[in-house]
Coordinates of C-alpha atoms and ligand atoms in Angstrom, one line a residue:
M1 CA -19.2 29.7 -2.2
A2 CA -17.2 28.6 -5.1
T3 CA -13.4 29.1 -5.3
R4 CA -11.0 29.0 -8.3
F5 CA -7.6 27.7 -7.4
E6 CA -6.1 29.1 -10.6
N7 CA -3.1 29.4 -12.9
G8 CA -1.2 26.4 -11.4
I9 CA 0.0 23.1 -12.6
V10 CA -2.8 20.6 -11.8
V11 CA -1.9 16.9 -11.4
T12 CA -5.2 15.0 -11.3
L13 CA -3.9 11.6 -10.3
G14 CA -6.5 8.9 -10.3
E15 CA -6.9 6.2 -13.0
N16 CA -6.0 8.6 -15.8
N17 CA -3.4 10.9 -14.4
R18 CA -3.3 14.2 -16.3
V19 CA -0.8 17.0 -15.8
L20 CA -2.4 20.3 -16.8
W21 CA -0.3 23.5 -17.1
N22 CA -1.9 26.9 -16.4
A23 CA -4.9 25.2 -15.1
T24 CA -7.6 25.8 -12.5
V25 CA -9.5 23.7 -10.0
V26 CA -12.9 25.0 -9.1
S27 CA -14.4 24.0 -5.8
D28 CA -18.0 24.5 -4.8
G29 CA -19.1 23.5 -1.3
E30 CA -17.3 20.3 -0.4
L31 CA -16.7 19.1 -3.9
I32 CA -14.7 19.9 -7.0
A33 CA -17.0 21.5 -9.6
A34 CA -14.6 21.6 -12.5
V35 CA -11.0 21.2 -13.6
G36 CA -9.5 22.8 -16.7
E37 CA -7.7 25.5 -18.6
A38 CA -7.5 28.7 -16.5
A39 CA -9.1 31.1 -18.9
E40 CA -12.0 28.8 -19.6
M41 CA -12.6 28.2 -15.8
K42 CA -12.6 32.0 -15.3
R43 CA -15.3 32.3 -18.1
R44 CA -17.4 29.5 -16.7
F45 CA -17.1 30.5 -13.0
P46 CA -16.7 34.3 -13.1
D47 CA -18.1 34.8 -9.5
A48 CA -15.9 32.2 -7.8
N49 CA -13.4 33.5 -5.3
P50 CA -10.0 33.5 -7.1
I51 CA -6.8 32.1 -5.3
D52 CA -3.7 32.5 -7.5
C53 CA -1.7 29.4 -7.7
S54 CA 0.9 30.5 -10.3
G55 CA 4.3 29.1 -9.5
K56 CA 2.6 26.2 -7.7
I57 CA 1.5 22.7 -8.3
I58 CA -2.0 21.4 -7.2
L59 CA -2.3 17.8 -6.0
P60 CA -5.0 15.9 -4.2
G61 CA -4.6 16.2 -0.5
F62 CA -2.3 13.5 0.9
I63 CA -3.6 10.6 3.0
C64 CA -1.8 9.0 6.0
T65 CA -3.2 5.5 6.8
H66 CA -1.5 5.0 10.1
H67 CA -0.7 7.7 12.7
H68 CA -0.5 8.2 16.4
F69 CA -1.4 11.8 17.3
Y70 CA -0.7 11.1 21.0
S71 CA 3.1 10.6 20.5
T72 CA 3.7 14.4 20.1
M73 CA 4.6 15.3 23.6
A74 CA 7.4 12.7 23.8
R75 CA 9.5 14.9 21.4
G76 CA 12.7 15.9 23.1
M77 CA 11.9 14.0 26.3
G78 CA 14.8 12.2 28.1
I79 CA 14.4 8.6 29.2
P80 CA 16.3 7.7 32.3
G81 CA 18.4 4.5 32.5
E82 CA 20.1 2.6 29.7
P83 CA 18.9 3.2 26.1
A84 CA 16.3 0.6 25.0
S85 CA 18.1 -2.2 23.2
N86 CA 15.1 -3.7 21.4
F87 CA 11.6 -3.1 20.3
V88 CA 9.8 -4.5 23.4
E89 CA 12.1 -2.3 25.6
I90 CA 11.2 0.7 23.5
L91 CA 7.5 0.0 24.2
E92 CA 8.0 -0.7 27.9
R93 CA 10.3 2.3 28.6
L94 CA 8.8 4.9 26.3
W95 CA 5.4 4.4 24.7
W96 CA 3.7 2.4 27.4
K97 CA 4.6 5.2 29.8
V98 CA 3.8 8.1 27.5
D99 CA 0.3 6.9 26.9
R100 CA -0.3 6.4 30.7
A101 CA 1.1 9.8 31.6
L102 CA -1.3 11.8 29.3
D103 CA -4.0 13.8 31.0
E104 CA -7.0 15.4 29.5
E105 CA -5.5 18.6 28.2
D106 CA -2.4 16.7 27.0
I107 CA -4.6 14.5 24.8
L108 CA -6.2 17.6 23.2
L109 CA -2.8 19.4 22.7
S110 CA -1.1 16.3 21.4
A111 CA -3.8 15.9 18.8
Q112 CA -4.0 19.6 17.8
L113 CA -0.2 19.8 17.1
P114 CA 0.0 16.9 14.7
L115 CA -3.2 18.1 13.1
I116 CA -1.5 21.4 12.5
D117 CA 1.4 19.5 11.1
C118 CA -0.9 17.6 8.8
I119 CA -2.3 20.9 7.4
R120 CA 1.3 22.2 7.0
N121 CA 2.1 19.1 5.0
G122 CA -1.0 19.0 2.9
T123 CA -2.2 15.8 4.6
T124 CA -6.0 16.0 4.6
T125 CA -7.0 12.5 5.7
V126 CA -5.5 10.5 8.6
I127 CA -6.3 7.0 10.0
D128 CA -5.2 7.4 13.7
H129 CA -4.6 4.9 16.4
H130 CA -5.0 6.4 19.9
A131 CA -4.0 5.3 23.5
S132 CA -4.3 7.1 26.8
P133 CA -5.1 4.5 29.5
A134 CA -5.2 7.1 32.4
M135 CA -7.8 9.2 30.5
R136 CA -9.4 6.6 28.3
D137 CA -13.2 7.0 28.3
G138 CA -14.3 9.9 26.1
S139 CA -10.8 10.4 24.7
L140 CA -12.0 9.6 21.1
D141 CA -14.6 12.4 21.4
M142 CA -11.8 14.8 22.3
L143 CA -9.9 13.7 19.2
E144 CA -13.0 14.1 17.1
D145 CA -13.5 17.7 18.3
A146 CA -9.9 18.5 17.5
V147 CA -10.1 16.9 14.1
R148 CA -13.3 18.9 13.3
Q149 CA -11.7 22.1 14.5
A150 CA -8.7 21.5 12.3
G151 CA -10.9 20.7 9.4
I152 CA -9.3 17.5 8.0
R153 CA -10.7 14.0 7.9
A154 CA -9.8 11.3 10.3
S155 CA -10.7 7.7 11.1
L156 CA -10.3 7.2 14.9
C157 CA -9.9 4.2 17.2
Y158 CA -8.7 3.4 20.7
E159 CA -5.9 0.9 21.1
V160 CA -7.3 -2.1 23.0
S161 CA -4.7 -4.0 25.0
D162 CA -4.7 -6.4 28.0
R163 CA -1.4 -4.9 29.2
N164 CA -2.9 -2.6 31.9
V165 CA -6.3 -4.2 32.4
A166 CA -8.0 -7.1 30.5
G167 CA -10.0 -5.7 27.6
G168 CA -9.0 -2.1 28.3
G169 CA -10.5 0.2 25.7
V170 CA -13.1 -2.2 24.3
A171 CA -15.9 -0.1 25.7
E172 CA -14.4 3.2 24.4
N173 CA -14.3 1.8 20.9
K174 CA -17.7 0.3 21.1
R175 CA -19.2 3.6 22.3
F176 CA -17.4 5.6 19.6
I177 CA -18.2 3.2 16.8
K178 CA -21.9 3.4 17.7
K179 CA -21.8 7.2 17.9
V180 CA -20.1 7.6 14.5
G181 CA -22.2 5.0 12.8
K182 CA -21.6 5.1 9.0
G183 CA -19.8 8.4 9.4
D184 CA -20.2 11.7 7.7
G185 CA -17.2 11.6 5.4
Q186 CA -15.1 13.5 7.8
I187 CA -15.0 11.3 10.9
A188 CA -15.0 7.5 10.7
A189 CA -14.4 4.8 13.4
M190 CA -12.5 1.5 13.5
M191 CA -11.9 -1.1 16.2
G192 CA -8.4 -0.4 17.5
M193 CA -6.3 -3.1 18.9
H194 CA -2.6 -2.9 20.0
A195 CA -1.0 -6.2 18.8
S196 CA -1.3 -9.9 19.0
F197 CA 1.3 -10.2 21.8
T198 CA -0.7 -8.0 24.2
L199 CA -4.1 -9.4 23.4
S200 CA -5.8 -12.7 24.6
D201 CA -8.0 -14.7 22.4
A202 CA -11.0 -13.6 24.5
T203 CA -10.3 -9.9 24.1
I204 CA -9.7 -10.3 20.4
E205 CA -13.0 -12.2 20.0
E206 CA -14.9 -9.5 21.8
C207 CA -13.3 -6.8 19.6
V208 CA -14.1 -8.8 16.4
G209 CA -17.7 -9.3 17.5
I210 CA -18.2 -5.6 18.0
A211 CA -16.5 -4.7 14.7
R212 CA -18.5 -7.3 12.7
E213 CA -21.8 -6.1 14.2
A214 CA -21.1 -2.5 13.4
G215 CA -19.6 -3.3 10.0
V216 CA -16.2 -1.6 10.7
G217 CA -12.7 -3.0 10.3
C218 CA -10.0 -3.7 12.9
H219 CA -6.8 -1.5 13.0
I220 CA -3.9 -3.5 14.6
H221 CA -0.1 -3.7 14.7
V222 CA 1.0 -7.0 13.2
A223 CA 4.5 -8.6 13.4
E224 CA 6.2 -5.2 13.7
D225 CA 9.0 -6.9 15.6
A226 CA 10.1 -10.6 15.6
A227 CA 8.9 -10.7 19.2
D228 CA 5.3 -10.5 18.0
R229 CA 5.8 -13.5 15.7
E230 CA 7.7 -15.5 18.3
D231 CA 5.0 -14.8 21.0
S232 CA 2.3 -16.0 18.7
I233 CA 4.2 -19.2 17.7
A234 CA 5.1 -20.0 21.3
K235 CA 1.6 -19.4 22.8
Y236 CA -0.7 -20.4 20.0
K237 CA 1.5 -22.6 17.7
M238 CA 0.9 -20.4 14.7
P239 CA 2.4 -17.1 13.3
T240 CA 0.7 -13.8 13.9
V241 CA -1.4 -13.3 10.7
K242 CA -2.6 -16.9 11.0
R243 CA -3.7 -16.4 14.6
L244 CA -5.5 -13.1 13.7
E245 CA -7.2 -14.7 10.7
K246 CA -8.4 -17.6 12.7
L247 CA -9.9 -15.1 15.2
G248 CA -11.6 -13.1 12.4
V249 CA -9.6 -10.0 12.5
T250 CA -8.7 -10.0 8.8
G251 CA -11.1 -8.6 6.2
E252 CA -11.5 -5.9 3.5
K253 CA -12.0 -3.1 6.1
S254 CA -9.2 -4.2 8.4
I255 CA -5.7 -2.7 8.5
F256 CA -2.7 -4.7 9.5
V257 CA 0.1 -2.3 10.3
H258 CA 3.8 -3.1 9.6
C259 CA 3.8 -6.9 8.7
V260 CA 7.6 -6.9 8.9
H261 CA 8.0 -10.5 10.2
I262 CA 5.6 -12.6 8.2
D263 CA 6.1 -15.6 5.9
E264 CA 4.7 -16.4 2.4
A265 CA 1.7 -18.3 3.7
E266 CA 0.7 -15.3 5.8
M267 CA 1.1 -13.0 2.8
D268 CA -1.2 -15.3 0.9
L269 CA -3.8 -15.1 3.7
L270 CA -3.6 -11.3 3.6
A271 CA -4.3 -11.4 -0.1
E272 CA -7.1 -13.9 0.1
T273 CA -8.9 -12.0 2.9
R274 CA -8.3 -8.6 1.1
T275 CA -6.8 -7.2 4.3
S276 CA -4.9 -4.0 3.9
V277 CA -1.3 -3.6 5.1
V278 CA 0.2 -0.2 6.1
H279 CA 3.9 0.2 5.7
N280 CA 5.7 2.8 7.9
P281 CA 9.3 2.8 6.7
E282 CA 10.7 5.7 8.9
S283 CA 9.2 4.1 12.1
N284 CA 10.6 0.6 11.2
M285 CA 14.0 2.1 10.6
N286 CA 13.8 4.2 13.8
N287 CA 12.9 1.1 15.9
A288 CA 15.4 -1.1 14.0
V289 CA 12.8 -3.8 13.6
G290 CA 13.4 -4.9 10.0
V291 CA 12.1 -4.3 6.5
T292 CA 8.5 -5.1 5.4
P293 CA 8.6 -7.4 2.4
L294 CA 6.9 -4.7 0.4
L295 CA 7.6 -5.9 -3.1
K296 CA 6.5 -9.4 -2.4
L297 CA 3.3 -8.2 -0.7
L298 CA 2.5 -6.1 -3.8
E299 CA 3.4 -9.0 -6.1
K300 CA 0.9 -11.2 -4.2
G301 CA -1.8 -8.5 -4.7
V302 CA -2.0 -7.3 -1.1
L303 CA -3.2 -3.7 -0.9
V304 CA -0.3 -1.9 0.9
G305 CA -0.6 1.7 2.0
L306 CA 1.8 4.2 3.7
G307 CA 1.7 5.6 7.2
T308 CA 4.0 7.6 9.5
D309 CA 3.3 5.6 12.7
G310 CA 3.4 9.0 14.6
M311 CA 6.9 9.9 13.3
G312 CA 5.4 13.0 11.6
S313 CA 2.7 14.0 9.1
D314 CA 4.8 14.6 6.0
M315 CA 3.7 11.9 3.5
L316 CA 6.0 12.9 0.7
A317 CA 9.0 12.4 3.0
Q318 CA 7.6 9.0 4.0
M319 CA 7.1 8.1 0.3
R320 CA 10.7 8.9 -0.5
C321 CA 11.9 7.0 2.6
A322 CA 10.0 3.9 1.3
Y323 CA 11.6 4.4 -2.2
L324 CA 15.1 4.6 -0.7
L325 CA 14.7 1.8 1.8
H326 CA 13.5 -0.8 -0.7
R327 CA 16.2 0.1 -3.2
L328 CA 18.8 -0.5 -0.5
A329 CA 17.1 -3.5 1.1
N330 CA 16.8 -5.2 -2.3
R331 CA 20.2 -4.0 -3.5
D332 CA 18.4 -3.2 -6.7
P333 CA 18.3 0.3 -8.2
R334 CA 15.5 -0.8 -10.6
V335 CA 12.8 -1.2 -7.9
A336 CA 10.5 1.0 -5.8
F337 CA 10.3 3.9 -8.3
L338 CA 6.7 2.9 -9.2
E339 CA 5.9 1.1 -5.9
A340 CA 6.6 3.9 -3.4
P341 CA 4.4 6.5 -5.1
Q342 CA 1.8 3.9 -5.7
L343 CA 1.4 3.3 -1.9
L344 CA 0.9 7.0 -1.2
L345 CA -1.0 8.2 -4.2
G346 CA -3.1 5.1 -5.2
N347 CA -3.3 2.6 -2.4
N348 CA -3.8 5.0 0.4
A349 CA -6.9 6.4 -1.4
L350 CA -8.3 2.9 -1.8
I351 CA -7.7 2.1 1.9
A352 CA -9.4 5.4 2.9
E353 CA -12.3 4.7 0.6
R354 CA -12.9 1.5 2.6
Q355 CA -13.1 3.6 5.8
F356 CA -14.9 6.8 4.7
G357 CA -16.9 5.5 1.8
I358 CA -15.7 8.4 -0.4
H359 CA -13.3 8.4 -3.3
L360 CA -10.3 10.6 -2.4
G361 CA -6.9 11.1 -4.0
E362 CA -8.2 12.4 -7.4
I363 CA -8.8 15.9 -8.8
S364 CA -11.9 15.5 -11.0
E365 CA -15.4 16.9 -11.2
G366 CA -17.6 15.6 -8.4
R367 CA -14.8 14.4 -6.2
P368 CA -14.1 15.8 -2.7
A369 CA -12.3 19.1 -2.8
D370 CA -9.2 18.1 -0.8
L371 CA -6.1 19.8 -2.2
A372 CA -2.5 20.3 -1.4
V373 CA -0.9 23.3 -3.3
L374 CA 2.9 23.3 -3.2
D375 CA 5.5 25.8 -4.3
Y376 CA 7.1 24.3 -7.4
Q377 CA 8.8 25.7 -10.4
P378 CA 9.7 22.6 -12.5
P379 CA 13.4 22.9 -13.6
T380 CA 12.7 20.5 -16.5
P381 CA 9.6 19.7 -18.6
L382 CA 6.9 18.1 -16.5
S383 CA 4.2 15.8 -17.9
E384 CA 2.3 12.6 -17.1
A385 CA 5.2 10.6 -18.5
N386 CA 7.8 11.9 -16.0
F387 CA 5.6 13.0 -13.0
L388 CA 7.1 10.4 -10.7
G389 CA 10.6 11.7 -11.3
H390 CA 9.5 15.2 -10.2
L391 CA 7.6 13.7 -7.3
I392 CA 10.5 11.8 -5.9
F393 CA 13.3 14.2 -6.6
G394 CA 11.6 17.6 -6.5
L395 CA 8.1 17.8 -4.9
V396 CA 9.4 15.9 -1.9
D397 CA 11.3 19.0 -0.9
A398 CA 8.7 21.5 -2.0
T399 CA 6.8 23.6 0.6
V400 CA 3.1 23.3 0.9
D401 CA 1.5 26.8 0.5
T402 CA -2.2 26.1 0.7
T403 CA -4.2 23.2 2.1
V404 CA -7.9 22.6 1.3
C405 CA -10.2 19.9 2.8
K406 CA -13.9 19.6 2.1
G407 CA -13.6 22.7 0.0
K408 CA -12.5 24.7 3.0
I409 CA -9.2 26.5 3.0
L410 CA -7.3 25.4 6.1
M411 CA -3.9 27.0 5.2
K412 CA -3.3 29.8 2.8
G413 CA 0.1 31.5 2.0
K414 CA 1.5 29.1 4.7
Q415 CA -0.7 30.6 7.4
I416 CA -2.9 28.1 9.2
L417 CA -6.4 29.5 9.3
S418 CA -8.3 26.9 11.3
M419 CA -6.2 26.8 14.5
D420 CA -4.0 29.1 16.5
E421 CA -0.6 27.4 16.1
A422 CA 1.5 29.7 18.3
R423 CA -0.9 29.5 21.2
I424 CA -1.3 25.7 21.0
A425 CA 2.5 25.1 20.8
A426 CA 3.1 27.5 23.7
R427 CA 0.6 25.7 25.9
S428 CA 2.1 22.3 24.9
R429 CA 5.6 23.6 25.9
E430 CA 4.1 24.5 29.3
M431 CA 2.3 21.2 29.8
A432 CA 5.0 18.7 28.4
P433 CA 7.4 19.0 31.3
M434 CA 4.6 18.1 33.7
M435 CA 3.7 15.1 31.6
W436 CA 7.4 14.1 31.5
K437 CA 7.5 14.4 35.3
R438 CA 4.4 12.2 35.8
L439 CA 6.0 9.7 33.3
Q440 CA 9.2 9.4 35.4
E441 CA 7.2 8.5 38.4
L442 CA 5.4 5.6 36.7
E443 CA 6.6 2.1 37.5
Ligands
ZN501 ZN1 1.6 2.3 15.2

């Protein structure tokens, strides 16, 4: 059934961004049937179900190109002993225990909660990176079920690493990639890998072989901390990107997450191989690992997107963090005004297109009906010419009222329709202390 999201300010984005006041987006099935002036849309689609969007702005649903759903239950957890003093200690003391402590129900709950958060924040597409060594086989199916129930789109993968067992997770990826095949536009699959410093050449070669045969990309953390670069140089006599390129991990469908500690030659390799990079500014700041050379990567023509790395699901907040970080890091108030929005609004859509085979991030006829409707009364004139100013200084703090994915309304009037948020959160509060206890008992 068709729906008219009417009387709002529509920002189409895409190649020819248009800002349309008192406008309507009509969805029919999973796609956008028309966009235009409200009265005209009402005349053309009189039978469509009307949703009033006055006082609101309608944008394409947001995309997160690197997330970790499984990190949810660590929120508020105490870690015994001295605070971790560097990145490797953060992994050893926190994340490599969290993932091992997750049981079956924890995996489900810790996917459902960030999925709800995605809907709350208008994030309708996610590229996730999952790890749960104690409950590994079949974990991606559980995530898939949760994603379908939530109603958003997700590309899923399992984080292969040699740290618990050699090649752990290869079979789970292989099975899931085969099951998903070319995907249905809602679920896609990648070959997930942790990072160069936890992967042997043999494991990487096996992963690349599976990915190549299936025609999917690899999703891997790259040079997040200097430790990853130093490890690669010490063991393999070459920096991280070079090692991964030599082993065939690069490519148009592959995602290299972070790329904080890379040199110019590695940046050139990323550009030459058309490998995407995903920048996660909040996570990098939280782990105190350094600053991704974002402006230089963009200058070299590398496709850089924006992710949260599990810090949350609010992509507008992440965009503003990137904007602020790169102004400060470059000590230059002229930069990042165009670049930070470009990562979120343009580049993330291009990266998602390589995974899902569909053109997201644009409100126009025939495109997927993925929408984020935010409360926003512009205090100054708003047009194509000054949209980015409103985005960075106004919309970033606006509340999402309605979220639509594949033409289906997942949240309306700030009420999540596809999932029972209160029940899921209550159950997670019951389960989390047990997960924390199991974690304390791990070596
Ligand atoms: Zn990550």
